[in-house]
Coordinates of C-alpha atoms in Angstrom, one line a residue:
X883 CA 0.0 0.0 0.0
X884 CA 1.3 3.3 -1.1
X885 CA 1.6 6.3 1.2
X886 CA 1.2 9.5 0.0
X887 CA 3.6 12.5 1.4
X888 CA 2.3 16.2 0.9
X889 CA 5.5 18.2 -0.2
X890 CA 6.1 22.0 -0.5
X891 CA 5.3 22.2 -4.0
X892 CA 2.1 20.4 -4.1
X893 CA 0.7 22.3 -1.5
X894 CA 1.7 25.6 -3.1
X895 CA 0.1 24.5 -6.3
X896 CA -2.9 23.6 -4.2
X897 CA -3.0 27.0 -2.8
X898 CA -2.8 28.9 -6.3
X899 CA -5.4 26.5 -7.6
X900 CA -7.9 27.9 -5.0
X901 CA -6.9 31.6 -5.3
X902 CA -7.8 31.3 -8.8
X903 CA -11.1 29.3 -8.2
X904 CA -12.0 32.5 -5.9
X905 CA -11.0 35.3 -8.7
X906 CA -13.0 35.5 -11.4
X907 CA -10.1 36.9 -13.6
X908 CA -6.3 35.4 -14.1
X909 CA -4.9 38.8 -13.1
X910 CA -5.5 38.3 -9.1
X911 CA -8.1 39.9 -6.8
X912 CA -9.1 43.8 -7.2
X913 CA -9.1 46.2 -5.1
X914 CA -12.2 47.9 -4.3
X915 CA -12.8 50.8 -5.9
X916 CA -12.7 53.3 -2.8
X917 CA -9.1 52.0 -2.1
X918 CA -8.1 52.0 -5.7
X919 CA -8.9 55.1 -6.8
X920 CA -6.2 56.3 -4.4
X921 CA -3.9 53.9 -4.6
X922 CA -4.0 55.2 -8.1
X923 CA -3.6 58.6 -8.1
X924 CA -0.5 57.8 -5.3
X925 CA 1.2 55.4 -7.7
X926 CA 0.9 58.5 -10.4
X927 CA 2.1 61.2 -8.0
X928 CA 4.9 59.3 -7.3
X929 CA 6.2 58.4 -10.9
X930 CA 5.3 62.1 -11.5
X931 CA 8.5 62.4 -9.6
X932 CA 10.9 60.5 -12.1
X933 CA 9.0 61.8 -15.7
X934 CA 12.2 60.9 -17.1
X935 CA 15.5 59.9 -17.8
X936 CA 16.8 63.4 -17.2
X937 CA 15.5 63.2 -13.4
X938 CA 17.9 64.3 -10.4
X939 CA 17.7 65.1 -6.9
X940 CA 17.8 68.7 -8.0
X941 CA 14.0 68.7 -9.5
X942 CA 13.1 66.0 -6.9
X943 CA 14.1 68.3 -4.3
X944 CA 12.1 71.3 -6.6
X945 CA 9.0 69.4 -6.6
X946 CA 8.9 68.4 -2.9
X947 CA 9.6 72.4 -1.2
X948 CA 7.3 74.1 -4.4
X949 CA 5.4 75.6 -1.7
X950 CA 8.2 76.3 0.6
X951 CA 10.1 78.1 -2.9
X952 CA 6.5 79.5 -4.4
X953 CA 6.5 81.6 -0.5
X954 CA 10.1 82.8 -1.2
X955 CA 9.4 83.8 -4.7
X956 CA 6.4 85.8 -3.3
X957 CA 7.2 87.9 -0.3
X958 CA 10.8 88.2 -2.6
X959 CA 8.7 89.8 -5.2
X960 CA 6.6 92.0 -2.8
X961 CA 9.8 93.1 -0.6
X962 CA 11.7 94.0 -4.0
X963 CA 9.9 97.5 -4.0
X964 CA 10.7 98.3 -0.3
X965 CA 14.3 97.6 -0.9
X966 CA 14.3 100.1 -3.6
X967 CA 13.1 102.7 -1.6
X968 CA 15.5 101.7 1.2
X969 CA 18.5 102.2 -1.4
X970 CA 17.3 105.6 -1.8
X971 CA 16.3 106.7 1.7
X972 CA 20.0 105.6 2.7
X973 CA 21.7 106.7 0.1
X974 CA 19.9 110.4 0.6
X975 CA 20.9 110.5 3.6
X976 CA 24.8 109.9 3.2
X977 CA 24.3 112.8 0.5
X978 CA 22.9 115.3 3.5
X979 CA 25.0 114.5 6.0
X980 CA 28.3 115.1 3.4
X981 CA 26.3 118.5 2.0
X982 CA 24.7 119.9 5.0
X983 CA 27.7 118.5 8.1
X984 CA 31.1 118.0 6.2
X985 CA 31.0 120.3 3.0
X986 CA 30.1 123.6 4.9
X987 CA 33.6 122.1 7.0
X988 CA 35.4 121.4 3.8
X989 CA 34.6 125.2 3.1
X990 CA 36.9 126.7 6.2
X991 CA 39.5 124.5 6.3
X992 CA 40.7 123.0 2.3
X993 CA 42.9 124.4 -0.3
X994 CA 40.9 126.1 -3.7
X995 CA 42.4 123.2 -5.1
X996 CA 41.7 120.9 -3.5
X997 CA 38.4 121.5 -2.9
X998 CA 37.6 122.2 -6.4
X999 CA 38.8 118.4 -7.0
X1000 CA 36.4 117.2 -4.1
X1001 CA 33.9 118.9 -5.9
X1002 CA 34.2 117.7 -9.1
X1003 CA 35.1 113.9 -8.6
X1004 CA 32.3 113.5 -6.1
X1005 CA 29.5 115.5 -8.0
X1006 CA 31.0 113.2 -11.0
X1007 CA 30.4 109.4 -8.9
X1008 CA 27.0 110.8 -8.0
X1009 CA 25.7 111.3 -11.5
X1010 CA 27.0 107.8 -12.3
X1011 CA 25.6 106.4 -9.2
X1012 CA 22.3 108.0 -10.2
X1013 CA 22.5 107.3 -13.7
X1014 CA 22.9 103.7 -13.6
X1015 CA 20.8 102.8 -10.5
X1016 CA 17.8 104.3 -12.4
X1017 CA 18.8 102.6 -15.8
X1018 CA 19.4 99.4 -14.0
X1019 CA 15.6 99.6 -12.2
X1020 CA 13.7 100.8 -14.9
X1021 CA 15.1 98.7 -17.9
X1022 CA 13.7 95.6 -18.7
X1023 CA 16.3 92.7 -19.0
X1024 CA 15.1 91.1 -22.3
X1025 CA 12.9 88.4 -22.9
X1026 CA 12.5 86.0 -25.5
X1027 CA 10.2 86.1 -28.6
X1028 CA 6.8 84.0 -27.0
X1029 CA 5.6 83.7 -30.9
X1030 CA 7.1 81.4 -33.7
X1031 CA 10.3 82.3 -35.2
X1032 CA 13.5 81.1 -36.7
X1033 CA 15.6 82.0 -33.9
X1034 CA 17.6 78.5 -33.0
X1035 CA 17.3 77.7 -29.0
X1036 CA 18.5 75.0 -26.9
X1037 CA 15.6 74.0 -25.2
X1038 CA 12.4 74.3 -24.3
X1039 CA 11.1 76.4 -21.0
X1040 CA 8.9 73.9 -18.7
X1041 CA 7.1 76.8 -17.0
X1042 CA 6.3 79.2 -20.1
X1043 CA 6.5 76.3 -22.5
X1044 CA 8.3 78.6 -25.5
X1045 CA 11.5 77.8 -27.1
X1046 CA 14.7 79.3 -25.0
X1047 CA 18.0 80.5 -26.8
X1048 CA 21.2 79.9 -25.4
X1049 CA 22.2 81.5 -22.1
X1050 CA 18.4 82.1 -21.3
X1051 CA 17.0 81.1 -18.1
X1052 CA 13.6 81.5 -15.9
X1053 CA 13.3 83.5 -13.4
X1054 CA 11.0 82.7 -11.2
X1055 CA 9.9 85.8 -9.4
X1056 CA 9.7 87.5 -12.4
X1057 CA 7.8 84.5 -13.5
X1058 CA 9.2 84.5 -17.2
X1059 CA 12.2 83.8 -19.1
X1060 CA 15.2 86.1 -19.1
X1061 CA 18.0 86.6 -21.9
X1062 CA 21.6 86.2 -20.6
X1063 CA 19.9 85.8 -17.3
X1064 CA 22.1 86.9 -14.2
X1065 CA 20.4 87.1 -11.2
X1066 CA 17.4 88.4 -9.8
X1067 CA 18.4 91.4 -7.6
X1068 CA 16.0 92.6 -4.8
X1069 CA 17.6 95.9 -4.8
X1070 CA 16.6 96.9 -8.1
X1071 CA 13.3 94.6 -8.2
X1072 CA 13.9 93.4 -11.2
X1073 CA 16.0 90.8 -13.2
X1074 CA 19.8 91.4 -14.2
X1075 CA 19.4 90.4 -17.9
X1076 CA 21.1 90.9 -20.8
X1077 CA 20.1 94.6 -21.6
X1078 CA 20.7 95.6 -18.1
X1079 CA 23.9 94.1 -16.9
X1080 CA 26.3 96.7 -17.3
X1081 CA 23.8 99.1 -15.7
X1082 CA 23.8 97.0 -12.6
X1083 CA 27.6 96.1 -12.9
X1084 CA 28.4 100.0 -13.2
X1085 CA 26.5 101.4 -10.6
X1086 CA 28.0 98.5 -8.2
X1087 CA 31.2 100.2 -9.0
X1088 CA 30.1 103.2 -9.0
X1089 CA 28.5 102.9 -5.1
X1090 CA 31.7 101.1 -3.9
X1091 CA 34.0 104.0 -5.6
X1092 CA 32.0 106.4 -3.8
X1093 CA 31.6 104.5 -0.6
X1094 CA 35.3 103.8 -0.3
X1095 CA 36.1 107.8 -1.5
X1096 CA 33.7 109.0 1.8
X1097 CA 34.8 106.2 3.9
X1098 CA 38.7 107.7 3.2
X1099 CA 38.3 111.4 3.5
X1100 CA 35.5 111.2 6.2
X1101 CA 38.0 109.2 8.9
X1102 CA 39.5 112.4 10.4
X1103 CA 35.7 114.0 11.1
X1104 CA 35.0 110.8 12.2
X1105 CA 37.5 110.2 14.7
X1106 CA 36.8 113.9 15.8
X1107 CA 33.1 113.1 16.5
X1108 CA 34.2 109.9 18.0
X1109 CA 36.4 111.6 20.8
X1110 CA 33.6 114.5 21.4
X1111 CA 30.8 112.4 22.1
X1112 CA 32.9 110.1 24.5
X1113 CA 34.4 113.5 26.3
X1114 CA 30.6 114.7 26.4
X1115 CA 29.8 111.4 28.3
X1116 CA 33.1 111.4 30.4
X1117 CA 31.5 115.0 31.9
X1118 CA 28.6 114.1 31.6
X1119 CA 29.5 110.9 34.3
X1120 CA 31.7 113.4 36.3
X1121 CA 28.7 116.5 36.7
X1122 CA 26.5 113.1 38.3
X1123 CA 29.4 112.8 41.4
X1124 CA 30.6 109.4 39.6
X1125 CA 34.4 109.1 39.5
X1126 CA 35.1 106.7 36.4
X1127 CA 38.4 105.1 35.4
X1128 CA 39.9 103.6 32.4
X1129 CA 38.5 100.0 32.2
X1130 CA 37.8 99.3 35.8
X1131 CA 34.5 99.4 37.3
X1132 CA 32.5 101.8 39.5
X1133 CA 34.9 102.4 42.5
X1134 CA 33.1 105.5 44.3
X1135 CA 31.9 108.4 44.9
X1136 CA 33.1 112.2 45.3
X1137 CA 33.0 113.2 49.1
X1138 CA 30.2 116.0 50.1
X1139 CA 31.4 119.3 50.0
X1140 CA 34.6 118.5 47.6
X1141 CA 35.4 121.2 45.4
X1142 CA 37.7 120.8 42.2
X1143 CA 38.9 124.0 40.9
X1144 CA 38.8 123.1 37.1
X1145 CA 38.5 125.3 34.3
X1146 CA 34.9 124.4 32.6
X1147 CA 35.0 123.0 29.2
X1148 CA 33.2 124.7 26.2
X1149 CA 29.1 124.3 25.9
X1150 CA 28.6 120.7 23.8
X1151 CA 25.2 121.9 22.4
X1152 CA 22.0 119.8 21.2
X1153 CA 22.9 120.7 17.4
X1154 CA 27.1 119.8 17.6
X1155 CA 26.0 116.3 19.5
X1156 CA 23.4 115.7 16.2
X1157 CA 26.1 116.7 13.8
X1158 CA 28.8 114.5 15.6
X1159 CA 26.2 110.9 15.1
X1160 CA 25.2 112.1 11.9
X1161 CA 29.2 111.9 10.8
X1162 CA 29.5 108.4 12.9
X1163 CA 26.4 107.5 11.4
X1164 CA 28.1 108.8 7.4
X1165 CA 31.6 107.0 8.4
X1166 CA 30.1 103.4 9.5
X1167 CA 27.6 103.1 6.6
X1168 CA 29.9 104.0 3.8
X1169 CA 32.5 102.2 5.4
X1170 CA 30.0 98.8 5.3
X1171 CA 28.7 99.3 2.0
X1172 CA 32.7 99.4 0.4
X1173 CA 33.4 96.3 2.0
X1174 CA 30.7 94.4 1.4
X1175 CA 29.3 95.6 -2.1
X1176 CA 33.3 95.7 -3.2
X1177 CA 33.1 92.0 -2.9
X1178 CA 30.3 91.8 -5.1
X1179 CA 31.8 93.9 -7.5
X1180 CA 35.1 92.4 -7.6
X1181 CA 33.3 88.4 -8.3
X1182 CA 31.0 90.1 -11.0
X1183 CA 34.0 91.4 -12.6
X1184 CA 36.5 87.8 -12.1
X1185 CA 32.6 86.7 -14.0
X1186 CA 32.6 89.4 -16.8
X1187 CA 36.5 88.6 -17.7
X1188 CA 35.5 84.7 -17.8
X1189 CA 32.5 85.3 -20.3
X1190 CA 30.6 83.9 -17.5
X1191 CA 26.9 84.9 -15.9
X1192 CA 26.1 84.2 -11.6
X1193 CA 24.2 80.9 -13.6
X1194 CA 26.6 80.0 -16.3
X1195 CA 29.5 79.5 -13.4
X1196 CA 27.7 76.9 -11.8
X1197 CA 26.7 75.1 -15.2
X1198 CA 29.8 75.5 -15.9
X1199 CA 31.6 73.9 -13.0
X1200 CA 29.2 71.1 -13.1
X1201 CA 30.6 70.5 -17.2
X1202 CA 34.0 71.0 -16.5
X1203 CA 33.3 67.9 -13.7
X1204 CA 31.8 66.1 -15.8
X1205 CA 34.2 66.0 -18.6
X1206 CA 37.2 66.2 -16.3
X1207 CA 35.9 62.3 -15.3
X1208 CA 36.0 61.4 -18.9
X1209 CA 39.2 62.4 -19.5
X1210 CA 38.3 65.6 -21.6
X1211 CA 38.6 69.7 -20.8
X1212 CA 35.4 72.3 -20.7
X1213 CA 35.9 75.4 -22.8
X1214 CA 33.3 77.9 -22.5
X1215 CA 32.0 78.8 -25.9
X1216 CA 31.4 82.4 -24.7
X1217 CA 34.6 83.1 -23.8
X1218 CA 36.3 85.0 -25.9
X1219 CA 39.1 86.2 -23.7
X1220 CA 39.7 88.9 -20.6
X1221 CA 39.9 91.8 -23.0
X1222 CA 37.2 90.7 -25.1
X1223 CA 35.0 89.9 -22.5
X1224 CA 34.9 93.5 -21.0
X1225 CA 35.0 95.2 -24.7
X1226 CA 31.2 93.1 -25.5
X1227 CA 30.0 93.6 -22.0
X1228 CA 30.7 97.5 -22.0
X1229 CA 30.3 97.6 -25.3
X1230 CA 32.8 99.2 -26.6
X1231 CA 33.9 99.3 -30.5
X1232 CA 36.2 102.3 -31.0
X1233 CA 38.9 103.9 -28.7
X1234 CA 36.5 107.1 -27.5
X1235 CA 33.9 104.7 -26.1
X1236 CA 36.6 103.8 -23.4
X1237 CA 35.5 107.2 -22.1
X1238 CA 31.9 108.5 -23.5
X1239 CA 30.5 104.6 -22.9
X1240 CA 32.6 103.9 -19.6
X1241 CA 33.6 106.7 -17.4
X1242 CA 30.3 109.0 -18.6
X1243 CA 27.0 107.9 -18.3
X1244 CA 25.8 106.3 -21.3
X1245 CA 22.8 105.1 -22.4
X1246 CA 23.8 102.6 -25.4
X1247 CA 22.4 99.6 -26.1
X1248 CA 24.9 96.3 -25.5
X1249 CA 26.5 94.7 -28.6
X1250 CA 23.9 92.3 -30.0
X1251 CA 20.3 91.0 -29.9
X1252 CA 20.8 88.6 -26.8
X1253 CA 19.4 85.6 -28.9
X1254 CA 22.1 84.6 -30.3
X1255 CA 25.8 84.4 -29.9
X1256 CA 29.0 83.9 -31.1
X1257 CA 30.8 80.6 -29.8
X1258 CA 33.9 79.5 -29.1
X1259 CA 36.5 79.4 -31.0
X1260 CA 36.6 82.8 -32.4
X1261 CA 39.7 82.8 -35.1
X1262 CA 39.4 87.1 -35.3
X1263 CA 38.6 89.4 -32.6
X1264 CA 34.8 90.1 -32.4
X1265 CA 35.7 93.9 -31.5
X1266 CA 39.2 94.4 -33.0
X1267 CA 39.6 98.0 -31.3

């Protein structure tokens, strides 16, 4: 008599046999439809994720902090006009404080000629401070064609859906494309683009020349104003019966009755104690601003003499990584040396344009249409001046 032994596979075949006697369909069991509607739509918001081969963690990480970037983007565009205004509240006020405090000063004490040199190299940086923060607000930075045309791009924008020519890039406060896209500057509220990049990059220089040229001449009315208001408080701590020393703390008080025959210093009026903070207040802002917007200036300019934009550097390092693995060297096609850099960002094409297009306010337009360019390598000199 046989015996019959149940092994592994038989009873697995015996268990598939009755999962398919229960489903009607060879596919398996479904879902019902309350759970599989959103089981659904989770499976298609998470492949949303990876749309294709081109995905990274950099749009993964976009599409996850949206909101967090859509709240940025916002209160950035609605802060963008208050920090105009706050360039020209501060900025007005450096310009009374030298006019009303130090030039009446300047007056009694320089030489004719050296004032008339003051006069005319400060009166000069303030036009071109002027000049080219107004330009660089009110210009618009360019922006692509929306309709059909001829005009070869590179890609395709995902958020305005139009064709983008090279070294075009979206901005997304502005919420549209920008040619030879910079950055987006809060201080002008508005983009820095290809038609209003030298605007920006000259008043920076312009605000840091000027910044550095009050910081320099205003230190010895600074110091001055410095010493009188600490003098003012020294009496002031002595007329109260408190005896104060260098560095050391509180250590008494003058006996009753004491008398000290000293001879009284000069009246340190209300209006000489506002003038005195007013210069502090001249010396320390100036003083900031040329440190910290002569930074700025001087990595715009390493960019300008690179052919390079505040985006192109880092598409560029990551290209120049990239090919460095496979054995082969980056060359930026819009780089058409230090000289030539600075001759199509400025604009210049003859000799006099060093000085009507450069060191006097000019309103030209830059060299070319921002759509297309000229790429690397260039056999002849694209400005041969």
């Amino acid at each position: 008599m046989r015996r019959w032994r149940l092994c592994p596979g038989s009873l697995v075949h015996l268990l598939r046999c009755m999962l398919l006697r229960l489903c009607p369909k060879r596919q398996g069991c479904r879902l019902p439809l309350w759970m599989s509607k959103p089981q659904a739509y989770l499976k298609l918001l998470l492949q949303s994720l990876f749309y294709n081969t081109l995905t990274d963690s950099d749009v993964v990480f976009e599409s996850l902090f949206e909101p967090l970037l859509w709240i940025v983007d916002y209160l950035t565009r609605w802060f963008g006009l208050v920090f105009v205004w706050m360039v020209v509240i501060l900025t007005s006020s450096i310009l009374l404080v030298a006019y009303f405090v130090l030039l009446p000063n300047a007056l009694r004490t320089y030489t004719t000629a050296w004032l008339i040199w003051h006069l005319c190299y400060g009166h000069w940086n303030l036009v071109m401070i002027v000049f080219h923060y107004y330009k660089a607000v009110k210009t618009a930075p360019g922006y692509p064609p929306s309709e059909k045309n001829d005009i070869p791009f590179v890609s395709v924008c995902k958020k305005c859906v139009i064709p983008k020519p090279a070294r075009t890039h979206h901005c997304s406060i502005c919420n549209r494309c920008i040619l030879k896209m910079d950055h987006h500057c809060p201080w002008l509220n508005n983009c820095v683009g290809h038609l209003n990049h030298r605007y920006f990059f000259s008043f920076c220089v312009s605000m840091t020349l000027g910044c550095i040229y009050c910081s320099v001449n205003g230190r010895t009315d600074f110091l001055a104003a410095y010493y009188a208001l600490e003098h003012f408080k020294h009496l002031e701590v002595q007329r109260a019966g408190v005896r104060v020393t260098g560095m050391g703390p509180l250590i008494g008080l003058l006996p009753t009755g004491q008398t000290d025959y000293v001879t009284p210093a000069p009246p340190y009026t209300f209006k000489q104690r506002i003038m005195d903070k007013s210069i502090i207040y001249f010396w320390v802002l100036t003083s900031t601003v040329a440190v910290v917007l002569g930074a700025l200036t001087t990595w715009h300019a390493l960019l300008i003499s690179r052919g390079e934009t505040s985006i192109e550097m880092h598409t560029n390092s990551k290209e120049r990584s990239r090919m460095k693995k496979m054995g082969q060297v980056y060359k930026n096609p819009f780089n058409y040396g230090k000289l030539q850099n600075w001759k199509v960002f400025l604009g210049v094409e003859k000799r006099s344009h060093w000085f009507t297009r450069v060191l006097l306010p000019s309103a030209h337009s830059p060299l070319g249409d921002g759509l297309t360019w000229d790429s690397f390598p260039i056999k002849k000199e694209p400005i041969p001046v």
